[in-house]
PDB file of C-alpha atoms in Angstrom:
ATOM      1  CA  PHE B  25      39.260  -6.649 152.026  1.00 78.00           C
ATOM      2  CA  THR B  26      40.665  -9.392 154.304  1.00 85.00           C
ATOM      3  CA  ASN B  27      38.788 -11.338 156.970  1.00 90.00           C
ATOM      4  CA  PHE B  28      40.480 -14.154 158.911  1.00 89.00           C
ATOM      5  CA  THR B  29      38.932 -16.074 161.821  1.00 89.00           C
ATOM      6  CA  ALA B  30      40.442 -18.953 163.787  1.00 89.00           C
ATOM      7  CA  GLY B  31      39.002 -21.012 166.627  1.00 79.00           C
ATOM      8  CA  ALA B  32      35.302 -20.268 165.986  1.00 74.00           C
ATOM      9  CA  GLY B  33      33.236 -22.278 168.459  1.00 71.00           C
ATOM     10  CA  SER B  34      36.257 -23.179 170.577  1.00 77.00           C
ATOM     11  CA  ARG B  35      37.446 -21.793 173.913  1.00 83.00           C
ATOM     12  CA  ALA B  36      39.763 -19.215 172.285  1.00 89.00           C
ATOM     13  CA  THR B  37      39.223 -17.254 169.070  1.00 92.00           C
ATOM     14  CA  LEU B  38      41.179 -14.873 166.873  1.00 93.00           C
ATOM     15  CA  GLU B  39      39.716 -12.435 164.338  1.00 94.00           C
ATOM     16  CA  LEU B  40      41.754 -10.311 161.947  1.00 95.00           C
ATOM     17  CA  ARG B  41      40.135  -7.869 159.522  1.00 96.00           C
ATOM     18  CA  ASN B  42      41.561  -5.356 157.086  1.00 96.00           C
ATOM     19  CA  ILE B  43      40.027  -2.982 154.558  1.00 96.00           C
ATOM     20  CA  THR B  44      42.476  -1.161 152.299  1.00 96.00           C
ATOM     21  CA  THR B  45      41.360   1.400 149.729  1.00 95.00           C
ATOM     22  CA  TYR B  46      43.248   3.296 147.047  1.00 95.00           C
ATOM     23  CA  ARG B  47      41.482   6.030 145.070  1.00 92.00           C
ATOM     24  CA  HIS B  48      43.051   7.635 142.009  1.00 89.00           C
ATOM     25  CA  TYR B  49      41.512  10.462 139.965  1.00 87.00           C
ATOM     26  CA  LEU B  50      42.145  10.365 136.223  1.00 85.00           C
ATOM     27  CA  GLU B  51      44.345  13.013 134.661  1.00 82.00           C
ATOM     28  CA  GLY B  52      42.287  15.807 133.145  1.00 77.00           C
ATOM     29  CA  SER B  53      39.307  15.223 135.435  1.00 75.00           C
ATOM     30  CA  ASP B  54      37.223  18.354 135.922  1.00 77.00           C
ATOM     31  CA  TYR B  55      36.420  17.349 139.517  1.00 75.00           C
ATOM     32  CA  GLU B  56      37.817  20.254 141.528  1.00 76.00           C
ATOM     33  CA  PHE B  57      38.511  18.367 144.763  1.00 80.00           C
ATOM     34  CA  GLY B  58      40.197  15.259 143.352  1.00 83.00           C
ATOM     35  CA  ASN B  59      43.044  14.122 145.614  1.00 88.00           C
ATOM     36  CA  ASP B  60      44.531  10.622 145.347  1.00 91.00           C
ATOM     37  CA  TYR B  61      44.739   8.729 148.624  1.00 94.00           C
ATOM     38  CA  ALA B  62      45.375   5.362 150.256  1.00 96.00           C
ATOM     39  CA  GLN B  63      43.476   4.307 153.374  1.00 96.00           C
ATOM     40  CA  SER B  64      43.771   1.208 155.548  1.00 97.00           C
ATOM     41  CA  ASN B  65      41.794   0.030 158.570  1.00 97.00           C
ATOM     42  CA  THR B  66      42.953  -3.090 160.466  1.00 97.00           C
ATOM     43  CA  SER B  67      41.352  -4.665 163.541  1.00 97.00           C
ATOM     44  CA  LEU B  68      42.471  -7.593 165.688  1.00 96.00           C
ATOM     45  CA  LYS B  69      40.406  -9.379 168.332  1.00 95.00           C
ATOM     46  CA  ILE B  70      41.578 -12.195 170.611  1.00 95.00           C
ATOM     47  CA  GLY B  71      38.889 -13.705 172.790  1.00 94.00           C
ATOM     48  CA  GLY B  72      38.318 -16.531 175.227  1.00 93.00           C
ATOM     49  CA  ARG B  73      35.643 -18.044 177.467  1.00 91.00           C
ATOM     50  CA  LEU B  74      35.833 -17.632 181.224  1.00 90.00           C
ATOM     51  CA  SER B  75      32.806 -19.944 181.520  1.00 90.00           C
ATOM     52  CA  PRO B  76      30.138 -21.267 179.111  1.00 88.00           C
ATOM     53  CA  ALA B  77      28.189 -17.995 179.423  1.00 89.00           C
ATOM     54  CA  VAL B  78      30.983 -15.436 180.006  1.00 93.00           C
ATOM     55  CA  ARG B  79      33.439 -14.259 177.347  1.00 94.00           C
ATOM     56  CA  ILE B  80      36.362 -11.831 177.482  1.00 95.00           C
ATOM     57  CA  ALA B  81      38.284 -10.300 174.584  1.00 96.00           C
ATOM     58  CA  ALA B  82      41.181  -7.959 173.903  1.00 97.00           C
ATOM     59  CA  ARG B  83      40.882  -5.905 170.753  1.00 96.00           C
ATOM     60  CA  GLY B  84      42.888  -3.322 168.858  1.00 97.00           C
ATOM     61  CA  ARG B  85      42.546  -1.201 165.749  1.00 97.00           C
ATOM     62  CA  MET B  86      44.931   0.713 163.501  1.00 97.00           C
ATOM     63  CA  GLU B  87      43.944   3.164 160.785  1.00 97.00           C
ATOM     64  CA  PHE B  88      45.847   5.450 158.465  1.00 95.00           C
ATOM     65  CA  ILE B  89      45.148   7.670 155.486  1.00 95.00           C
ATOM     66  CA  ASP B  90      47.743   9.110 153.127  1.00 94.00           C
ATOM     67  CA  TYR B  91      46.805  11.850 150.613  1.00 93.00           C
ATOM     68  CA  SER B  92      48.855  12.868 147.591  1.00 91.00           C
ATOM     69  CA  ASP B  93      48.391  16.557 148.455  1.00 88.00           C
ATOM     70  CA  ARG B  94      47.783  18.258 151.813  1.00 85.00           C
ATOM     71  CA  THR B  95      44.787  20.637 151.843  1.00 83.00           C
ATOM     72  CA  ASP B  96      42.640  22.293 154.511  1.00 80.00           C
ATOM     73  CA  PHE B  97      40.283  19.307 154.350  1.00 83.00           C
ATOM     74  CA  ASP B  98      42.580  16.435 153.277  1.00 88.00           C
ATOM     75  CA  TYR B  99      45.363  15.574 155.721  1.00 89.00           C
ATOM     76  CA  ASP B 100      47.313  12.429 156.580  1.00 92.00           C
ATOM     77  CA  TYR B 101      46.832  10.791 159.967  1.00 94.00           C
ATOM     78  CA  ARG B 102      47.611   7.643 161.942  1.00 96.00           C
ATOM     79  CA  TYR B 103      45.264   6.270 164.580  1.00 97.00           C
ATOM     80  CA  ALA B 104      45.524   3.304 166.970  1.00 97.00           C
ATOM     81  CA  ASP B 105      43.515   2.091 169.950  1.00 97.00           C
ATOM     82  CA  GLY B 106      43.213  -0.981 172.160  1.00 97.00           C
ATOM     83  CA  GLY B 107      40.982  -2.242 174.930  1.00 98.00           C
ATOM     84  CA  LEU B 108      39.011  -5.006 176.626  1.00 98.00           C
ATOM     85  CA  GLU B 109      35.412  -6.196 176.486  1.00 97.00           C
ATOM     86  CA  LEU B 110      33.401  -8.573 178.651  1.00 97.00           C
ATOM     87  CA  GLU B 111      30.178 -10.316 177.567  1.00 95.00           C
ATOM     88  CA  ALA B 112      27.729 -12.533 179.426  1.00 95.00           C
ATOM     89  CA  GLY B 113      24.574 -14.355 178.334  1.00 91.00           C
ATOM     90  CA  SER B 114      22.958 -14.728 174.923  1.00 85.00           C
ATOM     91  CA  TYR B 115      22.470 -11.728 172.623  1.00 77.00           C
ATOM     92  CA  PHE B 116      18.863 -12.749 171.848  1.00 75.00           C
ATOM     93  CA  GLY B 117      17.941 -13.246 175.513  1.00 78.00           C
ATOM     94  CA  ARG B 118      19.495 -12.001 178.737  1.00 88.00           C
ATOM     95  CA  PHE B 119      22.748 -10.345 177.759  1.00 93.00           C
ATOM     96  CA  ALA B 120      25.296  -7.874 179.127  1.00 96.00           C
ATOM     97  CA  ARG B 121      28.396  -6.307 177.591  1.00 97.00           C
ATOM     98  CA  LEU B 122      30.970  -3.896 178.992  1.00 97.00           C
ATOM     99  CA  ALA B 123      33.874  -2.486 176.995  1.00 98.00           C
ATOM    100  CA  ALA B 124      36.572   0.167 177.304  1.00 98.00           C
ATOM    101  CA  SER B 125      39.477   1.242 175.131  1.00 98.00           C
ATOM    102  CA  ALA B 126      42.035   4.023 174.756  1.00 98.00           C
ATOM    103  CA  GLY B 127      43.605   5.423 171.602  1.00 97.00           C
ATOM    104  CA  HIS B 128      45.669   8.199 170.026  1.00 96.00           C
ATOM    105  CA  ARG B 129      45.596  10.004 166.678  1.00 95.00           C
ATOM    106  CA  GLU B 130      48.703  11.572 165.172  1.00 93.00           C
ATOM    107  CA  VAL B 131      48.593  14.081 162.293  1.00 90.00           C
ATOM    108  CA  PRO B 132      52.125  14.557 160.864  1.00 86.00           C
ATOM    109  CA  ASP B 133      51.452  17.974 159.301  1.00 76.00           C
ATOM    110  CA  THR B 134      50.029  19.660 162.404  1.00 77.00           C
ATOM    111  CA  THR B 135      49.832  18.874 166.110  1.00 75.00           C
ATOM    112  CA  ALA B 136      46.560  20.851 166.337  1.00 81.00           C
ATOM    113  CA  LEU B 137      44.616  17.808 165.127  1.00 86.00           C
ATOM    114  CA  ASN B 138      46.276  15.229 167.392  1.00 91.00           C
ATOM    115  CA  TYR B 139      44.099  13.827 170.156  1.00 94.00           C
ATOM    116  CA  ASP B 140      43.931  11.198 172.873  1.00 95.00           C
ATOM    117  CA  ARG B 141      40.767   9.153 172.955  1.00 96.00           C
ATOM    118  CA  PHE B 142      38.885   7.114 175.549  1.00 97.00           C
ATOM    119  CA  LEU B 143      35.841   5.015 174.683  1.00 97.00           C
ATOM    120  CA  ALA B 144      33.506   3.096 176.981  1.00 98.00           C
ATOM    121  CA  ASP B 145      30.213   1.397 176.317  1.00 96.00           C
ATOM    122  CA  MET B 146      27.716  -0.910 177.953  1.00 97.00           C
ATOM    123  CA  GLU B 147      24.731  -2.862 176.713  1.00 97.00           C
ATOM    124  CA  PHE B 148      22.052  -4.860 178.514  1.00 95.00           C
ATOM    125  CA  HIS B 149      19.162  -7.033 177.322  1.00 93.00           C
ATOM    126  CA  LEU B 150      16.606  -8.092 179.915  1.00 90.00           C
ATOM    127  CA  ALA B 151      13.298  -9.958 179.829  1.00 85.00           C
ATOM    128  CA  PRO B 152      11.163  -8.282 182.538  1.00 82.00           C
ATOM    129  CA  ALA B 153       8.116 -10.404 181.670  1.00 82.00           C
ATOM    130  CA  GLU B 154       7.048 -13.047 179.182  1.00 83.00           C
ATOM    131  CA  ASN B 155       7.131 -11.795 175.558  1.00 86.00           C
ATOM    132  CA  TYR B 156       8.854  -8.544 176.620  1.00 88.00           C
ATOM    133  CA  LEU B 157      12.447  -7.574 175.891  1.00 89.00           C
ATOM    134  CA  LEU B 158      14.125  -4.479 177.318  1.00 93.00           C
ATOM    135  CA  ASP B 159      17.413  -3.323 175.819  1.00 94.00           C
ATOM    136  CA  VAL B 160      19.513  -0.459 177.160  1.00 96.00           C
ATOM    137  CA  SER B 161      22.867   0.776 175.862  1.00 97.00           C
ATOM    138  CA  ALA B 162      25.149   3.744 176.425  1.00 98.00           C
ATOM    139  CA  SER B 163      28.506   4.771 175.020  1.00 98.00           C
ATOM    140  CA  GLY B 164      30.937   7.561 175.814  1.00 98.00           C
ATOM    141  CA  ASP B 165      33.631   8.893 173.488  1.00 97.00           C
ATOM    142  CA  ARG B 166      36.167  11.347 174.938  1.00 97.00           C
ATOM    143  CA  ARG B 167      38.523  13.189 172.569  1.00 95.00           C
ATOM    144  CA  SER B 168      41.127  15.382 174.193  1.00 95.00           C
ATOM    145  CA  TYR B 169      43.083  17.780 171.966  1.00 91.00           C
ATOM    146  CA  ASP B 170      46.359  19.174 173.303  1.00 81.00           C
ATOM    147  CA  ALA B 171      46.710  22.207 171.050  1.00 78.00           C
ATOM    148  CA  ILE B 172      43.082  23.381 170.723  1.00 79.00           C
ATOM    149  CA  ALA B 173      41.245  22.916 174.005  1.00 77.00           C
ATOM    150  CA  GLU B 174      37.980  24.180 172.466  1.00 79.00           C
ATOM    151  CA  ARG B 175      37.760  20.950 170.420  1.00 87.00           C
ATOM    152  CA  SER B 176      38.060  18.623 173.427  1.00 93.00           C
ATOM    153  CA  VAL B 177      34.684  16.948 173.772  1.00 95.00           C
ATOM    154  CA  TRP B 178      32.593  14.243 175.388  1.00 96.00           C
ATOM    155  CA  TYR B 179      30.144  12.535 173.031  1.00 97.00           C
ATOM    156  CA  VAL B 180      27.585  10.387 174.870  1.00 98.00           C
ATOM    157  CA  TYR B 181      24.974   8.294 173.084  1.00 98.00           C
ATOM    158  CA  SER B 182      22.339   6.251 174.904  1.00 98.00           C
ATOM    159  CA  GLN B 183      19.235   4.380 173.888  1.00 97.00           C
ATOM    160  CA  ALA B 184      16.539   2.258 175.466  1.00 97.00           C
ATOM    161  CA  GLY B 185      13.941   0.075 173.831  1.00 96.00           C
ATOM    162  CA  LEU B 186      11.032  -2.028 175.046  1.00 94.00           C
ATOM    163  CA  ALA B 187       9.651  -4.634 172.663  1.00 92.00           C
ATOM    164  CA  PHE B 188       6.558  -6.810 172.977  1.00 91.00           C
ATOM    165  CA  ASP B 189       5.854  -9.828 170.798  1.00 87.00           C
ATOM    166  CA  SER B 190       2.252 -11.003 171.062  1.00 81.00           C
ATOM    167  CA  GLY B 191       3.178 -14.341 169.540  1.00 78.00           C
ATOM    168  CA  GLY B 192       1.537 -14.114 166.135  1.00 76.00           C
ATOM    169  CA  THR B 193      -0.862 -11.151 166.036  1.00 81.00           C
ATOM    170  CA  GLY B 194       1.830  -8.471 166.060  1.00 87.00           C
ATOM    171  CA  ALA B 195       4.962  -7.030 167.589  1.00 90.00           C
ATOM    172  CA  TYR B 196       5.424  -3.591 169.101  1.00 92.00           C
ATOM    173  CA  ALA B 197       8.444  -1.589 170.177  1.00 94.00           C
ATOM    174  CA  LEU B 198       9.061   1.723 171.917  1.00 96.00           C
ATOM    175  CA  LYS B 199      12.458   3.398 171.387  1.00 97.00           C
ATOM    176  CA  LEU B 200      14.124   6.371 173.085  1.00 97.00           C
ATOM    177  CA  GLU B 201      17.483   7.870 172.084  1.00 98.00           C
ATOM    178  CA  SER B 202      19.730  10.576 173.508  1.00 98.00           C
ATOM    179  CA  GLU B 203      22.772  12.159 171.867  1.00 97.00           C
ATOM    180  CA  LEU B 204      24.916  14.611 173.835  1.00 97.00           C
ATOM    181  CA  TYR B 205      27.965  16.734 172.948  1.00 96.00           C
ATOM    182  CA  LEU B 206      29.756  18.451 175.856  1.00 96.00           C
ATOM    183  CA  TYR B 207      32.779  20.625 175.023  1.00 94.00           C
ATOM    184  CA  ASP B 208      35.427  21.642 177.550  1.00 91.00           C
ATOM    185  CA  ARG B 209      35.282  25.235 176.289  1.00 91.00           C
ATOM    186  CA  PRO B 210      32.092  25.858 174.291  1.00 91.00           C
ATOM    187  CA  SER B 211      32.324  28.499 171.561  1.00 89.00           C
ATOM    188  CA  THR B 212      30.325  29.706 168.559  1.00 90.00           C
ATOM    189  CA  THR B 213      32.002  26.961 166.487  1.00 87.00           C
ATOM    190  CA  PHE B 214      32.056  24.125 169.026  1.00 89.00           C
ATOM    191  CA  PHE B 215      28.951  24.275 171.204  1.00 92.00           C
ATOM    192  CA  ASP B 216      27.097  21.868 173.477  1.00 95.00           C
ATOM    193  CA  THR B 217      24.083  20.103 171.985  1.00 96.00           C
ATOM    194  CA  HIS B 218      21.564  17.542 173.203  1.00 97.00           C
ATOM    195  CA  PHE B 219      19.299  15.622 170.818  1.00 97.00           C
ATOM    196  CA  LEU B 220      16.371  13.530 172.048  1.00 97.00           C
ATOM    197  CA  ARG B 221      14.420  11.169 169.826  1.00 97.00           C
ATOM    198  CA  GLY B 222      11.544   8.812 170.363  1.00 97.00           C
ATOM    199  CA  GLY B 223       9.774   6.288 168.203  1.00 97.00           C
ATOM    200  CA  PHE B 224       7.137   3.582 168.264  1.00 96.00           C
TER     201      PHE B 224
END
């Protein structure tokens, strides 16, 4: 695990993170699905302030996994994406964030699992009245497969919450969530679903 940050608190910042894992199964193990592999996930973020309350950042991520043996469930792949995000305000008060990125996954053994990806998300925190905080967020994840159109999908997650802090006697929150899968060509294997959840 590596985590490097430069420029914290200054006008420009740089963050570099990496997690690398290697798993090896001992010879003679009776675990039927043992398959040695190496996996690495690296992210880079370069940010700056447009004003005291507005921040912009460019970010990218690379990921790969390499198995000793190719199976129906274990396969090597390479993934990379990059994008921009814009933030304004304070996270614990009035706050807004918009972000978008694009990526691609490559599977050397089969083109059927390659896809292009587009991600977008937004988040808002508002204080409609004293002691109230409203937070709303939504994200969209588009995966477009070239070889198997039935797998191409939009995944959309959204949530809204309203919290009230009485200032000592208690705090209350109402939460609503929505999770939506929309396939280009729904089938018995890949079908549209919509989950709704609520909580207090």
